Coordinates of N, CA and C in Angstrom, one line a residue:
X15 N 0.8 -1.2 0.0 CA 0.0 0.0 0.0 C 0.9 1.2 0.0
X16 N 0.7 2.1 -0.9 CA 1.3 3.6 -1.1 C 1.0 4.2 0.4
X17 N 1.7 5.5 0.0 CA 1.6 6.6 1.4 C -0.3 7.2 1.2
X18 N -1.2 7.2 2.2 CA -2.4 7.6 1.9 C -3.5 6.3 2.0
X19 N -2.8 5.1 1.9 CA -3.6 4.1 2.1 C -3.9 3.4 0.3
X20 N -3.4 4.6 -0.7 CA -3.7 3.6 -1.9 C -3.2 2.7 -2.2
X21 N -3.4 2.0 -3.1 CA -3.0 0.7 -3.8 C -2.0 0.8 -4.4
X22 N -0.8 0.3 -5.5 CA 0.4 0.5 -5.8 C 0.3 -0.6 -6.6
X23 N -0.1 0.3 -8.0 CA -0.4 -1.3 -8.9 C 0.9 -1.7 -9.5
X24 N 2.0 -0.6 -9.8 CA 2.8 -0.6 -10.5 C 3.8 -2.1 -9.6
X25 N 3.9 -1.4 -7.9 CA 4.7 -1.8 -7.0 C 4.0 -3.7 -7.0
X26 N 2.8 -3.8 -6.5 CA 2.0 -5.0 -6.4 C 2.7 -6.1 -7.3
X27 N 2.9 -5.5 -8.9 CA 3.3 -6.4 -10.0 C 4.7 -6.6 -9.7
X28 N 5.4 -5.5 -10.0 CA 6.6 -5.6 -9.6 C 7.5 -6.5 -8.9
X29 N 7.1 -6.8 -7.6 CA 7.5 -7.5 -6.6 C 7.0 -9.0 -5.9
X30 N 5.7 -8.9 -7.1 CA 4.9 -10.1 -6.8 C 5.0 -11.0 -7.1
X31 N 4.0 -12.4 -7.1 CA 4.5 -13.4 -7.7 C 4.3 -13.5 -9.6
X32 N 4.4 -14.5 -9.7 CA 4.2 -14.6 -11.8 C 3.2 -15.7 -11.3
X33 N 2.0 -15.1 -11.2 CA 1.0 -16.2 -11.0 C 0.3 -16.2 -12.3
X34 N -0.7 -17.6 -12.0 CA -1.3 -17.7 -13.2 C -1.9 -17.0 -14.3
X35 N -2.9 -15.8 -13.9 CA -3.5 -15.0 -15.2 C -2.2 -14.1 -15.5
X36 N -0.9 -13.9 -15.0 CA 0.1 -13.4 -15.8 C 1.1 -14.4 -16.8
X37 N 1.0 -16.0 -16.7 CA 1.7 -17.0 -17.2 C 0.9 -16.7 -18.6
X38 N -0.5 -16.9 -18.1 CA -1.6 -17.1 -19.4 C -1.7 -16.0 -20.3
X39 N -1.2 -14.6 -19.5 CA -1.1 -13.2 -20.6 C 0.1 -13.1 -21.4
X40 N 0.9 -14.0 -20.3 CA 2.7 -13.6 -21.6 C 2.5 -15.1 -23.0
X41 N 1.4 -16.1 -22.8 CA 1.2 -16.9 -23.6 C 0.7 -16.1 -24.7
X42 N -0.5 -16.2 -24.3 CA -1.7 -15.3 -25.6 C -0.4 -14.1 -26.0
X43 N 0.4 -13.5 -25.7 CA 0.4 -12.2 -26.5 C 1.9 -12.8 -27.2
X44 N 2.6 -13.8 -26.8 CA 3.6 -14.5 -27.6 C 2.9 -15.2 -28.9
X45 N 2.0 -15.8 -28.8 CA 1.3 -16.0 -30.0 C 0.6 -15.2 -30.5
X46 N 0.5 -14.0 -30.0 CA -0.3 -13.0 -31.2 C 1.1 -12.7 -32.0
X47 N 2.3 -12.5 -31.4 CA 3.6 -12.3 -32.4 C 3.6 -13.3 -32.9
X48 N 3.6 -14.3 -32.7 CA 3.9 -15.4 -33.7 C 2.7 -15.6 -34.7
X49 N 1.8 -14.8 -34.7 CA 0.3 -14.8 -35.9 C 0.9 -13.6 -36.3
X50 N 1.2 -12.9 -35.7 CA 2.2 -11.2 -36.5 C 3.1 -11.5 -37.1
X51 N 4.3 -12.5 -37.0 CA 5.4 -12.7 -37.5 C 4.8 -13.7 -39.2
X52 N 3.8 -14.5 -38.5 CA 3.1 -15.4 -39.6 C 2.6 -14.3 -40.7
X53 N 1.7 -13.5 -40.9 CA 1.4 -12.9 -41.7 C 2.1 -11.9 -42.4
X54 N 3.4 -11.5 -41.5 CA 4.2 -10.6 -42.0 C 4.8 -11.3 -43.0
X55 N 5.5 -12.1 -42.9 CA 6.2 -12.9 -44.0 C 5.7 -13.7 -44.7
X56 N 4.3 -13.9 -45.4 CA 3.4 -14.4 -46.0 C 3.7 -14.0 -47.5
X57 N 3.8 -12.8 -47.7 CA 4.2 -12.4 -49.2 C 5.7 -12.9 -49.7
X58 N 6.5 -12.6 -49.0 CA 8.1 -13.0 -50.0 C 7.6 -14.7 -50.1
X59 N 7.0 -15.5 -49.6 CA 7.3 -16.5 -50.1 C 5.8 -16.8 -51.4
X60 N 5.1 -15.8 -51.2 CA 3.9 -16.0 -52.2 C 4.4 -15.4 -53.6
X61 N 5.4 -14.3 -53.7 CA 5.3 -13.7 -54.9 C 5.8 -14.8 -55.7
X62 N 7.2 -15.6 -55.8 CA 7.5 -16.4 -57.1 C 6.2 -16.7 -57.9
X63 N 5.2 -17.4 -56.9 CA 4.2 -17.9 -57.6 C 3.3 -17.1 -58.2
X64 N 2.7 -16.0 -57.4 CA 2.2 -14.8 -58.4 C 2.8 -14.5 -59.6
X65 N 3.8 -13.6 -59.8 CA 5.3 -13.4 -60.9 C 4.7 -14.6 -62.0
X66 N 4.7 -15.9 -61.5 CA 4.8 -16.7 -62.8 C 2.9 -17.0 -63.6
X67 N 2.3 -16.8 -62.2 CA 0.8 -16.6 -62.4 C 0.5 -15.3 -63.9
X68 N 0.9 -14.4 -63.2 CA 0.3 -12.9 -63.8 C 1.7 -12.5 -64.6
X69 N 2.9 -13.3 -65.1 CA 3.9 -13.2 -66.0 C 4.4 -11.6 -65.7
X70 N 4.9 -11.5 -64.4 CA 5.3 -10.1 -64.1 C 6.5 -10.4 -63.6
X71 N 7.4 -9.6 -63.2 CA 9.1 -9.6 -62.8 C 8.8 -8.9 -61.0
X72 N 9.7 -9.7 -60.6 CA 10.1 -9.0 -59.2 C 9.9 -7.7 -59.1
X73 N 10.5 -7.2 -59.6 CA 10.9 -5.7 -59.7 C 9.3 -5.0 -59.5
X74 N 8.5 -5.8 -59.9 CA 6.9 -5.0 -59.8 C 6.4 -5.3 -58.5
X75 N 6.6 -5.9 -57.3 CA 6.3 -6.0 -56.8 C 6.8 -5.1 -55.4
X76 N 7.8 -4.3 -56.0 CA 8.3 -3.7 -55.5 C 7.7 -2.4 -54.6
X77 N 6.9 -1.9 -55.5 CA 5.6 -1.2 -54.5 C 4.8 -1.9 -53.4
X78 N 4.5 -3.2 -54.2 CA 3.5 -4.3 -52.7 C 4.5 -4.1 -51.5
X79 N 5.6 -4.5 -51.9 CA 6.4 -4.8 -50.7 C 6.4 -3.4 -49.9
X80 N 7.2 -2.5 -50.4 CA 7.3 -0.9 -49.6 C 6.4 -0.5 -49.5
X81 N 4.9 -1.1 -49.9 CA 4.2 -0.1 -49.2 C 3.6 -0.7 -47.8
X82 N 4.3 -2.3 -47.5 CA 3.5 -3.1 -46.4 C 4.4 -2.4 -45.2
X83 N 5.9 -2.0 -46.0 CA 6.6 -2.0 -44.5 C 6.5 0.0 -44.4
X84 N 6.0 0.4 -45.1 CA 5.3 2.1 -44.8 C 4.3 1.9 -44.1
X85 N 3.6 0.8 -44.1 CA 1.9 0.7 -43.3 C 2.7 0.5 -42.3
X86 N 3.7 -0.9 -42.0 CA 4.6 -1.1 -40.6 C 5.0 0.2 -39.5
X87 N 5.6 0.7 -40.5 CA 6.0 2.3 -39.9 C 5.2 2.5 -39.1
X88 N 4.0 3.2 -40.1 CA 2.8 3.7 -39.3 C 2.4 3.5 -38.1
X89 N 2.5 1.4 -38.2 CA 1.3 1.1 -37.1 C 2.2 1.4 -36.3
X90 N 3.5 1.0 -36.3 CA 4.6 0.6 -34.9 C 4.3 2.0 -34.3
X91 N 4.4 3.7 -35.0 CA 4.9 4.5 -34.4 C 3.1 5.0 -33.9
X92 N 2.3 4.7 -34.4 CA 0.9 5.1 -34.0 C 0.3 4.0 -32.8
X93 N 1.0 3.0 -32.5 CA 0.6 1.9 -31.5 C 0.7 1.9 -30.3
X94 N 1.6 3.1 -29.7 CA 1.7 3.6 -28.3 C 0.8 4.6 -28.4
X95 N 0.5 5.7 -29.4 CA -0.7 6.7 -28.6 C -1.8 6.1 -28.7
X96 N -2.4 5.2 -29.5 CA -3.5 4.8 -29.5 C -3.9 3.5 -28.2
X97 N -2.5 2.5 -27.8 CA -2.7 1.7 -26.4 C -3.1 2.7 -25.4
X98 N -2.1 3.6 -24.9 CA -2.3 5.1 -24.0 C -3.8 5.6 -23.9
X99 N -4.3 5.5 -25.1 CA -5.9 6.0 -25.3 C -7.0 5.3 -25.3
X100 N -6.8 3.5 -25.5 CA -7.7 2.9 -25.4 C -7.4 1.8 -25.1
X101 N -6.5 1.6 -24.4 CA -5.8 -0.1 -23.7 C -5.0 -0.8 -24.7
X102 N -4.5 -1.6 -24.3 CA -3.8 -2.5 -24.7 C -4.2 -3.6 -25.0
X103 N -5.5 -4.2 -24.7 CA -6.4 -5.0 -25.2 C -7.0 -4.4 -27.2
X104 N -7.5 -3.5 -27.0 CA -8.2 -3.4 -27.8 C -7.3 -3.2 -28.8
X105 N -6.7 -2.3 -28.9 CA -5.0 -2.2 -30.0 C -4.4 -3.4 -30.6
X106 N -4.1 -4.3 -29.4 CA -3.5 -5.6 -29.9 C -4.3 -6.3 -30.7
X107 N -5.9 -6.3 -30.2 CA -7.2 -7.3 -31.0 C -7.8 -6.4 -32.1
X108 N -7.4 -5.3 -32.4 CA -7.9 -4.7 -33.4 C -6.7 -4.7 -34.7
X109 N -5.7 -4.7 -34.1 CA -4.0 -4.8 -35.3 C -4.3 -6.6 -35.8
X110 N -4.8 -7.1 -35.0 CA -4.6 -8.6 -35.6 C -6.1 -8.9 -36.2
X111 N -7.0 -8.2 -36.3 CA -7.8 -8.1 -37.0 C -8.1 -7.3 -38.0
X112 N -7.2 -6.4 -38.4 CA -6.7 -5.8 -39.6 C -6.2 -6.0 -40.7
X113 N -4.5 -6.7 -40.0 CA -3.9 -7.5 -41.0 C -4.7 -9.0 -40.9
X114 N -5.2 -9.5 -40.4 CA -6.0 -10.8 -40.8 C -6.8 -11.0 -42.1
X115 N -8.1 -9.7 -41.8 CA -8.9 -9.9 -42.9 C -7.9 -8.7 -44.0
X116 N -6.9 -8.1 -43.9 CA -6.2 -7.6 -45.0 C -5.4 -8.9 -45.9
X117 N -5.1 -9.6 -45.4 CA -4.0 -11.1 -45.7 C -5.5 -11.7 -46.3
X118 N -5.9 -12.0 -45.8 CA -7.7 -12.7 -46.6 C -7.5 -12.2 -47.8
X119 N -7.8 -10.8 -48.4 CA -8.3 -9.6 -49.2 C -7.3 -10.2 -50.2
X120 N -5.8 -10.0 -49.9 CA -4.8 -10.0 -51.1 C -5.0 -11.7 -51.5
X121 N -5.4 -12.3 -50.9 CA -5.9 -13.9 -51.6 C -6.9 -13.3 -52.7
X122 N -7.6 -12.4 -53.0 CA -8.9 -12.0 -53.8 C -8.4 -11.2 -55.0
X123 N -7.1 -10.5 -54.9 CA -6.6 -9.5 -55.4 C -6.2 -9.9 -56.9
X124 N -6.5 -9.0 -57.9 CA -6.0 -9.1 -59.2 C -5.3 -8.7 -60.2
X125 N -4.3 -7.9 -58.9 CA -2.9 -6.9 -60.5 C -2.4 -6.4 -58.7
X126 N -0.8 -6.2 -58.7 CA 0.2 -6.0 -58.3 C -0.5 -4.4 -57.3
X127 N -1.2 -3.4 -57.8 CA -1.0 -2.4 -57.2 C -2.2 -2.7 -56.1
X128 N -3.3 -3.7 -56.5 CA -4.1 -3.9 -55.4 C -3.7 -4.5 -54.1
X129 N -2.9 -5.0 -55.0 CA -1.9 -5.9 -53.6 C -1.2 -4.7 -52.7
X130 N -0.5 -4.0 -52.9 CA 0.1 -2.5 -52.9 C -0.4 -2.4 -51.8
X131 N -2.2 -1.8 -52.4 CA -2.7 -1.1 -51.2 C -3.2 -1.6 -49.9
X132 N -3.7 -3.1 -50.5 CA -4.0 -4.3 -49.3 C -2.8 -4.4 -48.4
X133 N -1.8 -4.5 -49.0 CA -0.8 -4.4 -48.1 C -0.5 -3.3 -46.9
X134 N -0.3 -2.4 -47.3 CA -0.4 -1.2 -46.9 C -1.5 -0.9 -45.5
X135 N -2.5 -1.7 -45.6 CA -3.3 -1.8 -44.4 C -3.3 -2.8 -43.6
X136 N -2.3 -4.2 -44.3 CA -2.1 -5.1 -43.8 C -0.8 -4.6 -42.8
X137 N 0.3 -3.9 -43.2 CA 1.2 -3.4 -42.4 C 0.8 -2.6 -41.2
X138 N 0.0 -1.8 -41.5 CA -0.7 -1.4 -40.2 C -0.9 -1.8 -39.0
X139 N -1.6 -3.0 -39.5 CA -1.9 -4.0 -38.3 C -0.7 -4.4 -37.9
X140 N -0.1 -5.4 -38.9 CA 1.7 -5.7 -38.3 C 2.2 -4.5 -37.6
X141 N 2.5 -4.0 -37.9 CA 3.4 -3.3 -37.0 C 2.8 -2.8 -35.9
X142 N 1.8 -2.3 -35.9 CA 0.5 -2.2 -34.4 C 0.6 -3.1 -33.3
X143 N 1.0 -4.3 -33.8 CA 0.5 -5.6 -32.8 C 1.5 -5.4 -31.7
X144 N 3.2 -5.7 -32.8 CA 4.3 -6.2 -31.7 C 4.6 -5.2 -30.7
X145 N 4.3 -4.1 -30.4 CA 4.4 -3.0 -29.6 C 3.2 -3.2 -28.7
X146 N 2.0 -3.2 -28.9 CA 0.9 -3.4 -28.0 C 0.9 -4.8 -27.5
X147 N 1.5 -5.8 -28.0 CA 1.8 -6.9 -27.3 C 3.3 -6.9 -26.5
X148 N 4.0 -6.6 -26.7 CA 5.3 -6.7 -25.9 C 4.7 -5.5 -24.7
X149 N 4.0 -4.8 -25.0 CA 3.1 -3.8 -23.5 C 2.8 -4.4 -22.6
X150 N 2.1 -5.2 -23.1 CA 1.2 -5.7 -22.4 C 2.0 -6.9 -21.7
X151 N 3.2 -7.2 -22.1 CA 4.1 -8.6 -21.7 C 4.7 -7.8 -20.5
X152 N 5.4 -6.5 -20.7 CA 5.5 -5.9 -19.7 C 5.4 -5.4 -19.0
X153 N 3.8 -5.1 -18.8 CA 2.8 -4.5 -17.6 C 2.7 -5.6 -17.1
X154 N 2.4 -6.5 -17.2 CA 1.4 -7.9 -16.6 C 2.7 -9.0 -15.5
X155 N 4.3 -8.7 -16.2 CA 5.3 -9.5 -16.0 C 6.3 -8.8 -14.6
X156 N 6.2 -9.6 -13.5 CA 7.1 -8.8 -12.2 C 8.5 -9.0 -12.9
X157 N 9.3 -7.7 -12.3 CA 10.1 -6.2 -12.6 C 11.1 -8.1 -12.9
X158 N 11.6 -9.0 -12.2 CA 13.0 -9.5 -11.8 C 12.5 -10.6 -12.9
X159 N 11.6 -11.0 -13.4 CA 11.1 -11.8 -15.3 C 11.3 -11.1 -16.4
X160 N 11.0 -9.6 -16.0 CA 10.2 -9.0 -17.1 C 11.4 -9.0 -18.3
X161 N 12.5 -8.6 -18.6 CA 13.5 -9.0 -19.4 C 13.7 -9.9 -20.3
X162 N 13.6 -11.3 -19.3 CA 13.1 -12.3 -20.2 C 12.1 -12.5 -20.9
X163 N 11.2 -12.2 -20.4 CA 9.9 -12.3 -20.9 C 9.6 -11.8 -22.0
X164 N 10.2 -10.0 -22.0 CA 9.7 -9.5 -23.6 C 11.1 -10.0 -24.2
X165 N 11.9 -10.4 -24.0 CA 13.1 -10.7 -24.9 C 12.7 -11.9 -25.7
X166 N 11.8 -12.9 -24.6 CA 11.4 -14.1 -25.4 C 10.1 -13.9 -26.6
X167 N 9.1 -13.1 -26.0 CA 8.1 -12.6 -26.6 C 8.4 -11.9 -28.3
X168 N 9.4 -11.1 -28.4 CA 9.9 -10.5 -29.3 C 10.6 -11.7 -30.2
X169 N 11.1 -12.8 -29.5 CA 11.8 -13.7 -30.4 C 10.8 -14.9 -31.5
X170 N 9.0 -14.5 -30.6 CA 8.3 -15.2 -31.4 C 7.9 -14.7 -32.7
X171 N 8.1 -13.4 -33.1 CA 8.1 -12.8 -34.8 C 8.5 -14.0 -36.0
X172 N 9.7 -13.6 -35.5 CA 11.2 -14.9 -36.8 C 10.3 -15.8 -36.5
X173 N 9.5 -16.3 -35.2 CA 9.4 -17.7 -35.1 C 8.3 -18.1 -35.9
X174 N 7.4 -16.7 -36.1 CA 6.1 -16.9 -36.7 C 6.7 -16.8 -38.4
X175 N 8.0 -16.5 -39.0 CA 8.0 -16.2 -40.1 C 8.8 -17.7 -40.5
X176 N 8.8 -18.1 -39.6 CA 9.7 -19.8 -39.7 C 8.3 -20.5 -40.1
X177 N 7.4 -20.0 -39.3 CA 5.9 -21.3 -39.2 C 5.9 -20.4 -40.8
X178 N 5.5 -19.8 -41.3 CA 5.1 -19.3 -42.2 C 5.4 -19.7 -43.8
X179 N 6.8 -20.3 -43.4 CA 7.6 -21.1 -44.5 C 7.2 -22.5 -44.8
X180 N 7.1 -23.0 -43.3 CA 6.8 -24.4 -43.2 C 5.4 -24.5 -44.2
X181 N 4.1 -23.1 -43.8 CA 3.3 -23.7 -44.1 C 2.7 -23.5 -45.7
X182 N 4.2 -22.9 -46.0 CA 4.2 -22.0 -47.5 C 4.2 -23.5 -48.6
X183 N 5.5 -24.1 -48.0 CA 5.8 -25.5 -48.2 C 4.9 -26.7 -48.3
X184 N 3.7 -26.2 -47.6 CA 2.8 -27.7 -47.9 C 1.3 -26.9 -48.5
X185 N 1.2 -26.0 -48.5 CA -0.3 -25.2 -49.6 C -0.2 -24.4 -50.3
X186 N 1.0 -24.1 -50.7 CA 1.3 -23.2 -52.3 C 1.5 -24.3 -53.2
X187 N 1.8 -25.4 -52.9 CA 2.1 -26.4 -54.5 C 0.9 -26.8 -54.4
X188 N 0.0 -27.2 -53.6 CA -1.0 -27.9 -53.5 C -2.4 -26.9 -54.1
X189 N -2.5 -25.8 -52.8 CA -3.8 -25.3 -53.3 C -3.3 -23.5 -53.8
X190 N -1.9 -23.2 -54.0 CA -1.8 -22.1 -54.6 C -1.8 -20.3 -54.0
X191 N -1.3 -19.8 -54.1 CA -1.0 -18.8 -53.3 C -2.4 -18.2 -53.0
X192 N -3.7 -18.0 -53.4 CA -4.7 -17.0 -52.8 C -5.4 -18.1 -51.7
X193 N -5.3 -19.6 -51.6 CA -5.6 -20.3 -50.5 C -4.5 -20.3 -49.2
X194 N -3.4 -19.7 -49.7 CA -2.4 -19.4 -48.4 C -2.5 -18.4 -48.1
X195 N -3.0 -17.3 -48.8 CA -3.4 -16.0 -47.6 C -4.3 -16.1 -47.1
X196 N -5.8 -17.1 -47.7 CA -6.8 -17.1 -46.9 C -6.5 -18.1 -46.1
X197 N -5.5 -19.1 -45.8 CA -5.8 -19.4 -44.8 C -5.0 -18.4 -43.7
X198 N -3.7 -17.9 -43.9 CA -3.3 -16.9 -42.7 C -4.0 -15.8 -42.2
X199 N -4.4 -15.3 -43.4 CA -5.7 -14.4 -43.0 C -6.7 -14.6 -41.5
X200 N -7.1 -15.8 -41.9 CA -8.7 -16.8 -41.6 C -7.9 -16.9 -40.2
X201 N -6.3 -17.5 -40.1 CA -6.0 -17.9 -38.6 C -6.0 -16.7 -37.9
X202 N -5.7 -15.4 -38.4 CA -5.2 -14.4 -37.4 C -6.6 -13.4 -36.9
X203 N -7.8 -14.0 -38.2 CA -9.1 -13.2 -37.7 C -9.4 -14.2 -36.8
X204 N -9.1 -15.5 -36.3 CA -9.7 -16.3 -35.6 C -8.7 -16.3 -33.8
X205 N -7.8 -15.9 -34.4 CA -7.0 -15.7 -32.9 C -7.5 -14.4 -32.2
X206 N -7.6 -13.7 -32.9 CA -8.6 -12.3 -32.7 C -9.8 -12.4 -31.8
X207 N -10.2 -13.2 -32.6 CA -11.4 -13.0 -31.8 C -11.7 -14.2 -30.2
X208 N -10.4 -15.1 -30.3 CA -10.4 -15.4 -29.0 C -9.9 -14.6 -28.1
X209 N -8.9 -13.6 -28.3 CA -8.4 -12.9 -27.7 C -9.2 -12.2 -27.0
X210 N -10.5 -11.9 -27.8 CA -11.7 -11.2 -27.2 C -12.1 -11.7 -26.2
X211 N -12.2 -12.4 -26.1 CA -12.8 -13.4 -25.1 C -12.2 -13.8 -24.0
X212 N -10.7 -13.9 -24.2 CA -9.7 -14.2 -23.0 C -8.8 -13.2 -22.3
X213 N -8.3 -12.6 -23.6 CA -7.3 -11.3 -23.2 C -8.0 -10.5 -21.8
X214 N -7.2 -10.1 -20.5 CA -7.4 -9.6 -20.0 C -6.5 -7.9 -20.1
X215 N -7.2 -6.9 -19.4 CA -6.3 -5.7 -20.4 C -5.4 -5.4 -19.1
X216 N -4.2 -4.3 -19.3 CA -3.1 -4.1 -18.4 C -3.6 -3.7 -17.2
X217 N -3.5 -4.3 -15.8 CA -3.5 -3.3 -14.9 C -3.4 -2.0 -14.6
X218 N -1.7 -1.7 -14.9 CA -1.4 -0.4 -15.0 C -2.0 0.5 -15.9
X219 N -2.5 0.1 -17.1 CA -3.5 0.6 -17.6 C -4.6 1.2 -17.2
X220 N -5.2 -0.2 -16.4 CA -6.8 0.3 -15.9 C -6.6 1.4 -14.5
X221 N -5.4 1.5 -14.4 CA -5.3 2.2 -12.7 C -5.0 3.3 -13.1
X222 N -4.8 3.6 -14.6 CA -4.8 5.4 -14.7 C -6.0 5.8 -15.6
X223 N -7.2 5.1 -15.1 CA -8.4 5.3 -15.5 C -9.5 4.8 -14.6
X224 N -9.6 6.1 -14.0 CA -10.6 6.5 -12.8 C -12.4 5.3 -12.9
X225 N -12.6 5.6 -14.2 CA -13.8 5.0 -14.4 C -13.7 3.7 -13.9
X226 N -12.2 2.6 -14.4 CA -12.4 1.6 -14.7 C -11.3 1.0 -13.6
X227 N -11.2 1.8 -12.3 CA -10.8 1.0 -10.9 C -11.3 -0.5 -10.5

């Protein structure tokens, strides 16, 4: 208890134990990187097969690509004032429901610049997530874990762009590159919306918001 008799949410975590509803929040938000890391790297391994689909050269895809990691930009640098403003729940389950049904969309897409712009809103969400999730790894994780925790958390991206190869490898020869975004798409709108259901949002969060004591 603070001087005054209040509560000390920051202190409480800090020093406490790593009990269960914090094991079960550094879980869910290491796999929302690893559905971030999955979707991010969904396109380098889809274009060969587009290129030979639509008889286009690398080099054209060169907008798709820069404009996913300009959406990235965005989300990463807009992903702290918008957690700050509306939790860290909602941010993380709204970034992975962005790029989900955007990864869907470019499965539907029919010439290079649509991809472009799908992308571009699919970056958004990527880059949105891993900041509002590693937050939230941080708020939830006592002070003498916490290190490891987002160090490990951060390490599940690559890990999601490793699953992303594997699964490039067994449904692009088979059912073709617009059934491999709709399935990454399909997983990340579907992790989403469990998140809804389970994510709980940051303490420290809710304690600098009077309403929601």
């Amino acid at each position: 208890m603070a001087a005054g008799g209040n509560f000390d949410v920051t202190r409480a975590i800090d020093d406490g134990n790593f009990g269960r509803l914090q094991k079960i929040t550094y879980v869910l938000a290491a796999l929302a990187i690893i559905v971030d890391g999955f979707d991010g790297q969904m396109i380098g391994f889809a274009i060969p097969l587009i290129m030979k689909e639509w008889g286009v050269t690398r080099a054209a895809f060169s907008i798709a690509v820069a404009s996913g990691l300009a959406g990235m930009a965005f989300g990463s640098l807009s992903a702290g004032v918008l957690a700050d403003k509306f939790g860290r729940k909602p941010v993380l389950i709204t970034s992975i429901f962005l790029f989900g049904i955007s990864t869907m969309l470019i499965g539907q897409a029919g010439d290079v610049t649509t991809i472009a712009i799908i992308r571009f809103f699919a970056g958004l969400g990527i880059g949105a997530a891993l900041p509002a999730a590693t937050t939230l790894t941080a708020e939830y994780i006592p002070l003498r874990f916490r290190t490891m925790a987002v160090t490990t958390a951060i390490v599940c991206y690559p890990a999601g762009g490793m699953l992303a190869g594997l699964a490039a490898a067994q449904i692009l020869p088979v059912h073709g590159w617009r059934s491999f975004f709709f399935f990454g798409g399909a997983v990340a709108v579907a992790y989403a919306a469990f998140l809804l259901l389970t994510l709980r949002e940051s303490p420290k969060f809710l304690a600098r918001q009077a309403s929601r004591w």
